[in-house]
Coordinates of N, CA and C in Angstrom, one line a residue:
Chain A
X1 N 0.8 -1.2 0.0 CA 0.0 0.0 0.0 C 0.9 1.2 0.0
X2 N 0.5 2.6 -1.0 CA 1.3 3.8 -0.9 C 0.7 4.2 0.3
X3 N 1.6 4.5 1.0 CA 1.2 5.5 1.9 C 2.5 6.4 3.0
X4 N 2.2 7.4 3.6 CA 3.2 8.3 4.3 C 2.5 8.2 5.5
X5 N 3.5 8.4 6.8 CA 3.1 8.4 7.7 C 4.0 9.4 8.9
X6 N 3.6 10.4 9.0 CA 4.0 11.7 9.8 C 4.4 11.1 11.3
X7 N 5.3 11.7 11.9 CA 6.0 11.3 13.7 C 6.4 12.6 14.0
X8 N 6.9 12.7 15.7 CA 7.2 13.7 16.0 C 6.9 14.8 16.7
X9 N 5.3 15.3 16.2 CA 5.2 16.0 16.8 C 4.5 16.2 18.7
X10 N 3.9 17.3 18.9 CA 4.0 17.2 20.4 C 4.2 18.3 20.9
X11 N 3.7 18.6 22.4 CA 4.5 20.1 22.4 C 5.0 21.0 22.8
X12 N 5.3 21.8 22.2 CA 6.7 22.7 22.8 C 6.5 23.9 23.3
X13 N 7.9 24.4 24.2 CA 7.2 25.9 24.4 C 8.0 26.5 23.4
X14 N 7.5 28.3 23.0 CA 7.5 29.2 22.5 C 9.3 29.0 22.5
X15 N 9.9 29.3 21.0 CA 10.8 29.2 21.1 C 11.8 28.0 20.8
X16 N 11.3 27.0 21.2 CA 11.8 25.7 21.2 C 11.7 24.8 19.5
X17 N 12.3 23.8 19.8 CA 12.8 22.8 18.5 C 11.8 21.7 18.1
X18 N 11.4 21.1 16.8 CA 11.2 19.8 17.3 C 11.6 19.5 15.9
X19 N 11.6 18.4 15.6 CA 11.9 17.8 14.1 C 10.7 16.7 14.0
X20 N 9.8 17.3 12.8 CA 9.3 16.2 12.3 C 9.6 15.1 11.4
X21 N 9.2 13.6 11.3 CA 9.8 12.8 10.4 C 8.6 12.4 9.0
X22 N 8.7 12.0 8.5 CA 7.3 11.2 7.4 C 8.1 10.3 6.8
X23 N 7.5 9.1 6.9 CA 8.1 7.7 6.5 C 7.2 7.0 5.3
X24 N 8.1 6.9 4.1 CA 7.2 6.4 3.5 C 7.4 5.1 2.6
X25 N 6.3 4.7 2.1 CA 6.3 2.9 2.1 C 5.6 2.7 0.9
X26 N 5.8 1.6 0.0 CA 4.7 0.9 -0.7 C 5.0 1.6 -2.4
X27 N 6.1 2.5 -1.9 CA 6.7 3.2 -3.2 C 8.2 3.7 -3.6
X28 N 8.4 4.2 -4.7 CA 10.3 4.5 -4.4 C 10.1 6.0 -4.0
X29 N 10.8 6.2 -2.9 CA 10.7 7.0 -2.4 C 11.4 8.2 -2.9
X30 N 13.0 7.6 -4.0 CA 13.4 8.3 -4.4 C 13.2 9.1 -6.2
X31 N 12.1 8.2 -6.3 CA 11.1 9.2 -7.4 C 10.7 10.2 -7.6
X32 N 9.9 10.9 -6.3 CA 9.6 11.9 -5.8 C 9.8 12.8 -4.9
X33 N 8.9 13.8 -5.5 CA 9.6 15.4 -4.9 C 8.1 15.2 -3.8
X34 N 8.7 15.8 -2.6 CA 7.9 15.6 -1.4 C 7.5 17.1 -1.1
X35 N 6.4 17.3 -0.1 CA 6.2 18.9 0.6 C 5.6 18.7 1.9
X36 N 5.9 20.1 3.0 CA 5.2 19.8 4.2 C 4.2 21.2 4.3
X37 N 2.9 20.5 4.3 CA 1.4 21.4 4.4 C 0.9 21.5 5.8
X38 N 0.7 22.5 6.5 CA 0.2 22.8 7.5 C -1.5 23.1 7.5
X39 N -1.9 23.3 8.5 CA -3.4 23.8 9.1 C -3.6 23.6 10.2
X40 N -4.0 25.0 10.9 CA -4.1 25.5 12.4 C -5.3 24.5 12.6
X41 N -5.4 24.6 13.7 CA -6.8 24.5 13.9 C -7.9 25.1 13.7
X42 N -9.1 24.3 13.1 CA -10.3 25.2 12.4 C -9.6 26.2 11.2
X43 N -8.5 25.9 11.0 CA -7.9 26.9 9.1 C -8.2 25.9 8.4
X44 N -7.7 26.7 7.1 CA -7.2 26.1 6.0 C -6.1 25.7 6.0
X45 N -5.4 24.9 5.1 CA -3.9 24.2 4.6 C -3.2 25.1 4.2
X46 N -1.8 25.6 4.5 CA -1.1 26.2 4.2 C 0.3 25.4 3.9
X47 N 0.6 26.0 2.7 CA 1.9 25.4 2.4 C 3.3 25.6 2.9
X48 N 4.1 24.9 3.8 CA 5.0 25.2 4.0 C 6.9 25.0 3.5
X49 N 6.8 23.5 2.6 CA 8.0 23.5 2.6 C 8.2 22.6 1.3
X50 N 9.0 22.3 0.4 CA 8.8 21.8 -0.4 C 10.7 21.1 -1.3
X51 N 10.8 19.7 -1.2 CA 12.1 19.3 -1.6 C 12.2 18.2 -2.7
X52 N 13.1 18.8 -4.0 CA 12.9 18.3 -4.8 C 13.8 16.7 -4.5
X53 N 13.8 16.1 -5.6 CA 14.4 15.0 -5.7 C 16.0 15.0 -5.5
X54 N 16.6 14.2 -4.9 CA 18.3 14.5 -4.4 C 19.0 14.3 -5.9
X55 N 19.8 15.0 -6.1 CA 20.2 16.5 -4.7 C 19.4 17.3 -5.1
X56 N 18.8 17.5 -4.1 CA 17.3 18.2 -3.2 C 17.7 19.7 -3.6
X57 N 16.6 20.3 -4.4 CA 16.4 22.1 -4.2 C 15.5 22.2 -3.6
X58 N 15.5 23.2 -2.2 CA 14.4 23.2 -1.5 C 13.8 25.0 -1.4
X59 N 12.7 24.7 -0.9 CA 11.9 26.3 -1.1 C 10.5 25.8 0.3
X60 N 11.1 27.6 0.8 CA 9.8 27.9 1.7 C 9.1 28.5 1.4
X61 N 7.8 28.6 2.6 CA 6.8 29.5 2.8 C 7.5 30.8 3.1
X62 N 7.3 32.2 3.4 CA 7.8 33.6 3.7 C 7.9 33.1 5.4
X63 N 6.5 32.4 5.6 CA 6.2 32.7 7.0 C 7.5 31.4 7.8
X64 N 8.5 30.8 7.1 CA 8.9 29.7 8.3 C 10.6 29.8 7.7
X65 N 10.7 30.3 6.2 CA 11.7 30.8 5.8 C 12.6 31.3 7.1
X66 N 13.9 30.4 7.3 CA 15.0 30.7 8.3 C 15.0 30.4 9.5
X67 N 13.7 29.6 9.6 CA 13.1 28.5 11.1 C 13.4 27.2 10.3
X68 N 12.2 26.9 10.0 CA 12.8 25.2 9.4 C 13.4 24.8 8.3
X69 N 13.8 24.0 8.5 CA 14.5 23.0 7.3 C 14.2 21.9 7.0
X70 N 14.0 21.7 5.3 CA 13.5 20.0 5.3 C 14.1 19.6 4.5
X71 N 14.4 18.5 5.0 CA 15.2 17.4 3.8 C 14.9 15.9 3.9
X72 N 15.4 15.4 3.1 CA 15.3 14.1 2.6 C 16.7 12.7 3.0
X73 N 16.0 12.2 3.5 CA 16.9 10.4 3.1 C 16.6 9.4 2.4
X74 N 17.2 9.4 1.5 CA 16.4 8.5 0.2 C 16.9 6.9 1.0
X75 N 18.0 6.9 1.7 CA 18.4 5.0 2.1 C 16.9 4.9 3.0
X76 N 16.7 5.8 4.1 CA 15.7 5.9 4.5 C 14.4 5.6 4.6
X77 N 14.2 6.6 2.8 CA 12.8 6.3 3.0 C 11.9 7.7 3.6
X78 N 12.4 8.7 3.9 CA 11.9 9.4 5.0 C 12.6 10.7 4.8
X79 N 11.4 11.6 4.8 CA 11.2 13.4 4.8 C 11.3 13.8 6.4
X80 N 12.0 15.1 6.3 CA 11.9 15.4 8.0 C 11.4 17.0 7.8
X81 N 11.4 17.4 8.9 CA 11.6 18.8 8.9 C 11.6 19.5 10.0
X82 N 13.2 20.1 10.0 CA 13.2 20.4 11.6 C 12.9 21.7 12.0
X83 N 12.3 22.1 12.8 CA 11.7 23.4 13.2 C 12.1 24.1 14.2
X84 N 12.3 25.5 14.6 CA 13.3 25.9 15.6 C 12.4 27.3 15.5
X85 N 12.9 27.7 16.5 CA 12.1 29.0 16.8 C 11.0 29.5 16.8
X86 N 10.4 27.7 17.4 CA 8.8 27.7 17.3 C 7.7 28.9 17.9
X87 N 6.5 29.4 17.2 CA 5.7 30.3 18.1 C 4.5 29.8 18.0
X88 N 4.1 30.7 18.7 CA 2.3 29.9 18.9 C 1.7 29.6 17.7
X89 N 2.2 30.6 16.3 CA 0.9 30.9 15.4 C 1.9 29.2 14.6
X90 N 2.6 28.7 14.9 CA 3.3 27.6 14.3 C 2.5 26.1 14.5
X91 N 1.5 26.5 15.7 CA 0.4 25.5 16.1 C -0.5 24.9 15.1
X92 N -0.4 23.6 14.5 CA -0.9 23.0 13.3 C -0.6 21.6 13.8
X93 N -1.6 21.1 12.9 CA -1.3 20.1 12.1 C -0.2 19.7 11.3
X94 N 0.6 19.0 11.2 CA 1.7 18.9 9.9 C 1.6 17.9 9.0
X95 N 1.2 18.2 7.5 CA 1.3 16.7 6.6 C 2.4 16.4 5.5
X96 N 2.7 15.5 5.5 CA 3.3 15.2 4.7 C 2.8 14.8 3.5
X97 N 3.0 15.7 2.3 CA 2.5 15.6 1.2 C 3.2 14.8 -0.2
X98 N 3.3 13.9 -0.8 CA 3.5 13.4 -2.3 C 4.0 14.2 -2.9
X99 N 4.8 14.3 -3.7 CA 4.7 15.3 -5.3 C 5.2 14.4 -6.3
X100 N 4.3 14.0 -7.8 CA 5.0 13.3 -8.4 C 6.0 14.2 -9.2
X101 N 7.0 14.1 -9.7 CA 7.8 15.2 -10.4 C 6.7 15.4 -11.9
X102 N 7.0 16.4 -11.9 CA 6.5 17.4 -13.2 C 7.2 18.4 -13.9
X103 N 7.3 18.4 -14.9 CA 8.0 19.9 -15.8 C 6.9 21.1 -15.7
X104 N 7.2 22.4 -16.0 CA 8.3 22.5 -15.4 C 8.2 22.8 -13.4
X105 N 6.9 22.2 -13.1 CA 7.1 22.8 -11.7 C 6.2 21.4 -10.8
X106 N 5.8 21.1 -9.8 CA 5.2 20.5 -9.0 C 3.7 20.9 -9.0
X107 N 2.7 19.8 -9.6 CA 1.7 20.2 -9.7 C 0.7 20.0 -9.3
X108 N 1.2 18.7 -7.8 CA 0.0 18.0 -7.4 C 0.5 17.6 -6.5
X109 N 0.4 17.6 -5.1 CA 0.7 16.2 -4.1 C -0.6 15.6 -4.0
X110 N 0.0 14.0 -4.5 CA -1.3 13.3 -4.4 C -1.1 11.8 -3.5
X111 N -0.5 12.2 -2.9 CA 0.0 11.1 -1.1 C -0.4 11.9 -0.1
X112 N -1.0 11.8 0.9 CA -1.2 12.7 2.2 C -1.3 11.7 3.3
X113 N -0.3 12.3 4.5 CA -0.1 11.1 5.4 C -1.8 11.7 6.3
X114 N -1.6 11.1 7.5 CA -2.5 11.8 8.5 C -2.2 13.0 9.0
X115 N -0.9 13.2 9.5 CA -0.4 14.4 10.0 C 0.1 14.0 11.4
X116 N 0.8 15.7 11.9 CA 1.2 14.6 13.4 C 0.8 15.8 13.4
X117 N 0.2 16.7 14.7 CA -0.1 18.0 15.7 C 1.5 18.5 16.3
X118 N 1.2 19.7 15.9 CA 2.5 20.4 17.0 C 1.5 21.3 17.4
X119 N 1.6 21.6 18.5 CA 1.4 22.7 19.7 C 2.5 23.2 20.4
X120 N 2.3 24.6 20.2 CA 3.2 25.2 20.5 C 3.1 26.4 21.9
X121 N 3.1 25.9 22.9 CA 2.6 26.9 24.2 C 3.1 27.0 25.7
X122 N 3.1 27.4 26.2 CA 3.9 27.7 27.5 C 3.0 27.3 28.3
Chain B
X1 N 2.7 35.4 0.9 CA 1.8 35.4 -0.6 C 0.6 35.5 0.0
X2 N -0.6 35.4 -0.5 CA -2.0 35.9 0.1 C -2.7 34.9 -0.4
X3 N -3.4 34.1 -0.2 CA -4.4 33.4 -0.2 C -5.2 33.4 -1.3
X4 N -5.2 32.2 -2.1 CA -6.5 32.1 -3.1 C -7.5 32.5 -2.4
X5 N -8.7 32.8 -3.3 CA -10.0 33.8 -2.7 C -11.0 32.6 -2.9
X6 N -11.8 32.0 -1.9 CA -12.7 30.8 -2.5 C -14.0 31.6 -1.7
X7 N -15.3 31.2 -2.1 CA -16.5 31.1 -1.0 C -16.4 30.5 0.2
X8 N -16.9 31.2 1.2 CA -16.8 30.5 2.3 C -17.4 29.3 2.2
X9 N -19.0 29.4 1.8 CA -19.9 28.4 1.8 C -20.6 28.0 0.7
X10 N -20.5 27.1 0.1 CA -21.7 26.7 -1.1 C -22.8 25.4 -0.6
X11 N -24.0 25.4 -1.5 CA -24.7 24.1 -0.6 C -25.2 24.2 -1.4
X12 N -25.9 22.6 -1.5 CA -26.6 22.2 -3.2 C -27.6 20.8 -2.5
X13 N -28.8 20.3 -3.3 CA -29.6 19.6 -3.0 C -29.0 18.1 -3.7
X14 N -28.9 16.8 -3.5 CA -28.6 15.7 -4.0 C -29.4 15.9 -5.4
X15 N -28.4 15.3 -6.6 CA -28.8 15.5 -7.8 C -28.0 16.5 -8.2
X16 N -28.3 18.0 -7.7 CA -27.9 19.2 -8.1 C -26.4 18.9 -8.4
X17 N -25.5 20.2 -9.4 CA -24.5 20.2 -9.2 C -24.2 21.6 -9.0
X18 N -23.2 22.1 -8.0 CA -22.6 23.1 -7.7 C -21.3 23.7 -8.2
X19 N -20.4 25.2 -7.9 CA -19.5 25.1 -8.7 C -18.7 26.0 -7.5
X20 N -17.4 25.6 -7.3 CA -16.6 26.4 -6.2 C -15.7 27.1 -6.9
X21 N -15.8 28.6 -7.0 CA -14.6 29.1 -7.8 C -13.2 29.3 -6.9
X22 N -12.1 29.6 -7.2 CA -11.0 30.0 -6.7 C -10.0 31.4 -7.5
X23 N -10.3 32.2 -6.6 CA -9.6 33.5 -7.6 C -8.4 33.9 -6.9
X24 N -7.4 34.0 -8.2 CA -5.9 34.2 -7.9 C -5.6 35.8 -8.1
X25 N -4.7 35.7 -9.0 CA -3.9 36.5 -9.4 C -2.9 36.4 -11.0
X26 N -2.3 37.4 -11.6 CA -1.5 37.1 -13.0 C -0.4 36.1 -12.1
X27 N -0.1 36.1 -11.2 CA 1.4 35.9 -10.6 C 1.0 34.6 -10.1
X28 N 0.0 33.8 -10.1 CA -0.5 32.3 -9.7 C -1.7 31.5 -10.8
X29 N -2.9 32.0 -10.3 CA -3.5 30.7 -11.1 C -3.3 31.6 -12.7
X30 N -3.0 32.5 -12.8 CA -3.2 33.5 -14.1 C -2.3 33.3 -15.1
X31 N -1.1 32.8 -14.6 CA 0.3 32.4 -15.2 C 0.4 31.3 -15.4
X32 N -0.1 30.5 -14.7 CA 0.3 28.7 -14.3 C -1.0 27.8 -14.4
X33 N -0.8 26.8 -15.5 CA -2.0 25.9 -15.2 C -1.4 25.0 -14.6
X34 N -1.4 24.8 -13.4 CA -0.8 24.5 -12.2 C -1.7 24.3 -11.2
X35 N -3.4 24.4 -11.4 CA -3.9 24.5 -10.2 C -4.6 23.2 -10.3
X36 N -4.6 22.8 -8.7 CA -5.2 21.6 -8.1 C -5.8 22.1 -7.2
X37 N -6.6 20.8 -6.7 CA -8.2 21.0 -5.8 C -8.3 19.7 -5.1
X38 N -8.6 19.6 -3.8 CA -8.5 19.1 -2.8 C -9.5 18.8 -1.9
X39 N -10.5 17.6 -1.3 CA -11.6 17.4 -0.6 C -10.9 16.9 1.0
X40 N -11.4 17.7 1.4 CA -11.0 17.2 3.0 C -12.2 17.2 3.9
X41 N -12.5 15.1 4.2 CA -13.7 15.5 5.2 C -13.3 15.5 6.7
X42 N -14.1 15.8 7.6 CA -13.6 15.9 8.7 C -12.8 15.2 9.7
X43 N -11.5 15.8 10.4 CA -10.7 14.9 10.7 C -9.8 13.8 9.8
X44 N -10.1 13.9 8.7 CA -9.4 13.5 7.5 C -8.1 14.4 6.8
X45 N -6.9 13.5 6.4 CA -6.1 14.2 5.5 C -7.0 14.2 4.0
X46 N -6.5 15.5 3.7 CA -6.8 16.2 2.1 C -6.9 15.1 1.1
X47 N -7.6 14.7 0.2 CA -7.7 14.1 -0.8 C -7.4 15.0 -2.6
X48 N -6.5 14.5 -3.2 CA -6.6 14.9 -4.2 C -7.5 14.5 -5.2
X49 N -7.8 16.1 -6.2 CA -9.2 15.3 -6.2 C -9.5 15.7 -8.3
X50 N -8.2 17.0 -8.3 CA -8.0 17.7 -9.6 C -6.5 18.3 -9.7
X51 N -6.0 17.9 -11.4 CA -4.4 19.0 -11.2 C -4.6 18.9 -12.6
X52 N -3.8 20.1 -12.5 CA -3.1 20.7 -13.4 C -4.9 21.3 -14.0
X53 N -5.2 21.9 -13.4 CA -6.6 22.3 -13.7 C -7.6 21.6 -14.0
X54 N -7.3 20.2 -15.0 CA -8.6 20.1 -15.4 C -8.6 18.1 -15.1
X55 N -7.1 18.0 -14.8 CA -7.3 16.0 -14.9 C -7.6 15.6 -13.6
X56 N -8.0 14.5 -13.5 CA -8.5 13.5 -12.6 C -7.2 12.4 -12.4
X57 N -6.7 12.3 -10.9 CA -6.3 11.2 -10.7 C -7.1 10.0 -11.2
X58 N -6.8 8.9 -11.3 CA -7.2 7.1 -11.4 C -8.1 7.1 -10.2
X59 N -9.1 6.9 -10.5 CA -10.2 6.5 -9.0 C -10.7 7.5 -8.5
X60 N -10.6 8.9 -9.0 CA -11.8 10.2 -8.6 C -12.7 10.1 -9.7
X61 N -13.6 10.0 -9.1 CA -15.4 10.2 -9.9 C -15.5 11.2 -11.0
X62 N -15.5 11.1 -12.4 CA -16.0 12.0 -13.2 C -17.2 12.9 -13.0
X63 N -17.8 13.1 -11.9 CA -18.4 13.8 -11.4 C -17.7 15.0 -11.5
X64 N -16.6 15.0 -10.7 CA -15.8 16.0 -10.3 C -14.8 16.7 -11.7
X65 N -15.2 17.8 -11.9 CA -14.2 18.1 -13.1 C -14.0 20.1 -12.2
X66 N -12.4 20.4 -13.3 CA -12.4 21.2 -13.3 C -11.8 22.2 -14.9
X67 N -11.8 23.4 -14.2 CA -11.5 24.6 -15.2 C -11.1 25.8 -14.9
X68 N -10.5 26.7 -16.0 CA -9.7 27.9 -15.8 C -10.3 28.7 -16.5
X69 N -10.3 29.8 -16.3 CA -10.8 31.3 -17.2 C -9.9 32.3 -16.3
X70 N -8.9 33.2 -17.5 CA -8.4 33.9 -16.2 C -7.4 34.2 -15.1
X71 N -7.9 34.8 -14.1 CA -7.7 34.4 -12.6 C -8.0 33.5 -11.8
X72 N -9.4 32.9 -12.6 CA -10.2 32.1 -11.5 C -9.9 30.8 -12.0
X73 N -10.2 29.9 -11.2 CA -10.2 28.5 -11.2 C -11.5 27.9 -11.2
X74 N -11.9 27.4 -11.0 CA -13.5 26.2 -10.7 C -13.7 25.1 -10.8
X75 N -14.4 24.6 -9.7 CA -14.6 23.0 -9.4 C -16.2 22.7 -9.3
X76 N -16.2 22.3 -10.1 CA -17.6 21.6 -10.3 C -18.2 20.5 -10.0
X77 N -18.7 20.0 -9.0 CA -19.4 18.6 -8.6 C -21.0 18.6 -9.8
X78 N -21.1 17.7 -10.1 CA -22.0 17.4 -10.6 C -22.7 15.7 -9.9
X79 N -24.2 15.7 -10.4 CA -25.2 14.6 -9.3 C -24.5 14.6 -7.8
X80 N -24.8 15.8 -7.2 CA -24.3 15.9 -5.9 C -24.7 15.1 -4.8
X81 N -23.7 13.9 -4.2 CA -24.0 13.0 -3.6 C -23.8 13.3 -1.9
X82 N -24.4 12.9 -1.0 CA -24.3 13.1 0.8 C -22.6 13.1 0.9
X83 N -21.9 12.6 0.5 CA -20.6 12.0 0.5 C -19.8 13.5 -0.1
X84 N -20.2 14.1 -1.0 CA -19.8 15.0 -1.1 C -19.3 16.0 -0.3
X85 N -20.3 16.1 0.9 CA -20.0 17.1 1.6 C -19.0 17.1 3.0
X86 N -18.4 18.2 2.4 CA -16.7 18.5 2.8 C -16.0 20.1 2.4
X87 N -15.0 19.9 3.2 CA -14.1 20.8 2.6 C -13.4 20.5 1.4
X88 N -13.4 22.0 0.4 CA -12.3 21.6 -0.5 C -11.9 23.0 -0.4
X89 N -10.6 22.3 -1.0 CA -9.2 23.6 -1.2 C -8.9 23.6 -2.3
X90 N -8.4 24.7 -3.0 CA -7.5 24.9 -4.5 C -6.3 25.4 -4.2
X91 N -5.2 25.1 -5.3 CA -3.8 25.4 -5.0 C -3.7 25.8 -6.2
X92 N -2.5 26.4 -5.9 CA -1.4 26.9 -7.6 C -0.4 27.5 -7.2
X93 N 0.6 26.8 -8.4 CA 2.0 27.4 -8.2 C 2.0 28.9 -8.1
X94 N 2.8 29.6 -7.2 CA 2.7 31.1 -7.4 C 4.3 31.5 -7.8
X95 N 4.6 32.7 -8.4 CA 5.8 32.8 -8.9 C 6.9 32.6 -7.2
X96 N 7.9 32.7 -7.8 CA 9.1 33.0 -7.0 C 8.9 31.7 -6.2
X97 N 8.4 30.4 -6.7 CA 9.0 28.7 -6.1 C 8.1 28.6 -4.6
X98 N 7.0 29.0 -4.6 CA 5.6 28.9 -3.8 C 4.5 28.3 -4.6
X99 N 4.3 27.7 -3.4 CA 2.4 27.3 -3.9 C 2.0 27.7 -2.5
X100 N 0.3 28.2 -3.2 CA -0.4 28.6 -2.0 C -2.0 28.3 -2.5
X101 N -2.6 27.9 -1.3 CA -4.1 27.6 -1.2 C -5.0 28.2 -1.1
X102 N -6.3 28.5 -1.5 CA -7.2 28.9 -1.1 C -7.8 28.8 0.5
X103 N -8.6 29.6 0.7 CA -9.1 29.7 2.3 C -9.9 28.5 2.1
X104 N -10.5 28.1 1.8 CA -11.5 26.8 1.9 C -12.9 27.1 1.8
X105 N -13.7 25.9 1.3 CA -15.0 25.9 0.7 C -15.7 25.2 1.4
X106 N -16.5 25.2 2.7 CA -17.8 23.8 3.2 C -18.5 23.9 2.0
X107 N -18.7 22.8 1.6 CA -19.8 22.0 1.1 C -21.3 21.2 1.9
X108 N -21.7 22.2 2.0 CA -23.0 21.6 2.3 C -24.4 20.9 1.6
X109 N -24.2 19.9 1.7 CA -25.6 18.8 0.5 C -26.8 19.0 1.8
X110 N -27.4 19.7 0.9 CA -29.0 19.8 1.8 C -29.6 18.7 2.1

């Protein structure tokens, strides 16, 4: 079975680190270009992070640009994305999204794990 | 970047079909047929559901189609089933190596 499966999160106070993982199975992992999609509670999906196939070009959102970082292990199997200088408004859901590669740009993630919750609060 | 523009709320009677627009900008859905659409029911991850504007993954219902004019995007359910109702989201690449979504659409089947 395709599928991704998000770990990790949990929560932190204001300020603090966590690294999310997404593990994925049932496909070659190193085919595809992956992304990480957030949603607050009661929001919409917001895009956060996005890494192409190794060696990986990666690109953020404005909003997390110089906080996290995502990358890839293809022996793995598994997308991370480590987060640092967490704040409240960083309180979401996190999914780990598919992308099949596409010219010239990414045009679909069509894998979505369940997500793992980060909470972020003192 | 700012937010695709969607309806907050659309609602339609079983049978009926409804249509959810998504309005961008030249610098996203206006530039890029790049846009995809997304069904999320409750407590559920997002389902893909439309890309690249107008194709269907393998195993989404021909019911569901989409289209471009524009700025705007649209997603059209047609014979609107109980099952239908959910959120959905639209995306598109936006210049400078972003993608961004729409605020979201409930679907409500009367």
């Amino acid at each position: 079975e395709v599928q991704v499966v998000e770990s990790g999160g949990g929560l932190v106070q204001p300020g603090g680190s966590l690294r999310l993982s997404c593990e994925a199975s049932g496909f070659s992992f190193s085919d595809y270009e992956f992304n990480w999609v957030r949603q607050a509670p009661g929001k919409g999906l917001e895009w956060v992070a996005y890494t192409s196939r190794s060696p990986a070009t990666v690109f953020y959102a404005d909003s997390v640009k110089g906080r996290f970082t995502i990358s890839r292990d293809s022996a793995r199997g598994s997308l991370y994305l480590q987060m640092k200088s967490l704040r409240a408004d960083d309180t979401a859901i996190y999914y780990c999204a598919r992308a099949p590669e596409t010219v010239p740009v990414n045009a679909r993630f069509d894998v979505w794990g369940r997500g793992t919750m980060v909470t972020v609060s003192s | 970047q700012s937010a695709l523009t969607q309806p907050a709320s659309v609602s339609g009677s079983p049978g009926q079909s409804i249509t959810i627009t998504c309005t961008g900008s030249r610098t996203d859905v206006g530039n890029y047929n790049v846009v995809s659409w997304y069904q999320q029911h409750p407590g559920r991850a997002p389902k893909l559901l439309i890309y690249e504007v107008h194709k269907r993954p393998s195993g989404v219902s021909p019911r569901f189609s989409g289209s471009k004019s524009g700025n705007t995007a649209s997603l059209t359910i047609s014979g609107l089933q109980a099952e239908d109702e959910a959120d959905y989201y639209c995306c598109s690449y936006a210049h400078v190596n972003t993608w961004v979504f729409g605020g979201g659409t409930v679907l409500t089947v009367l």
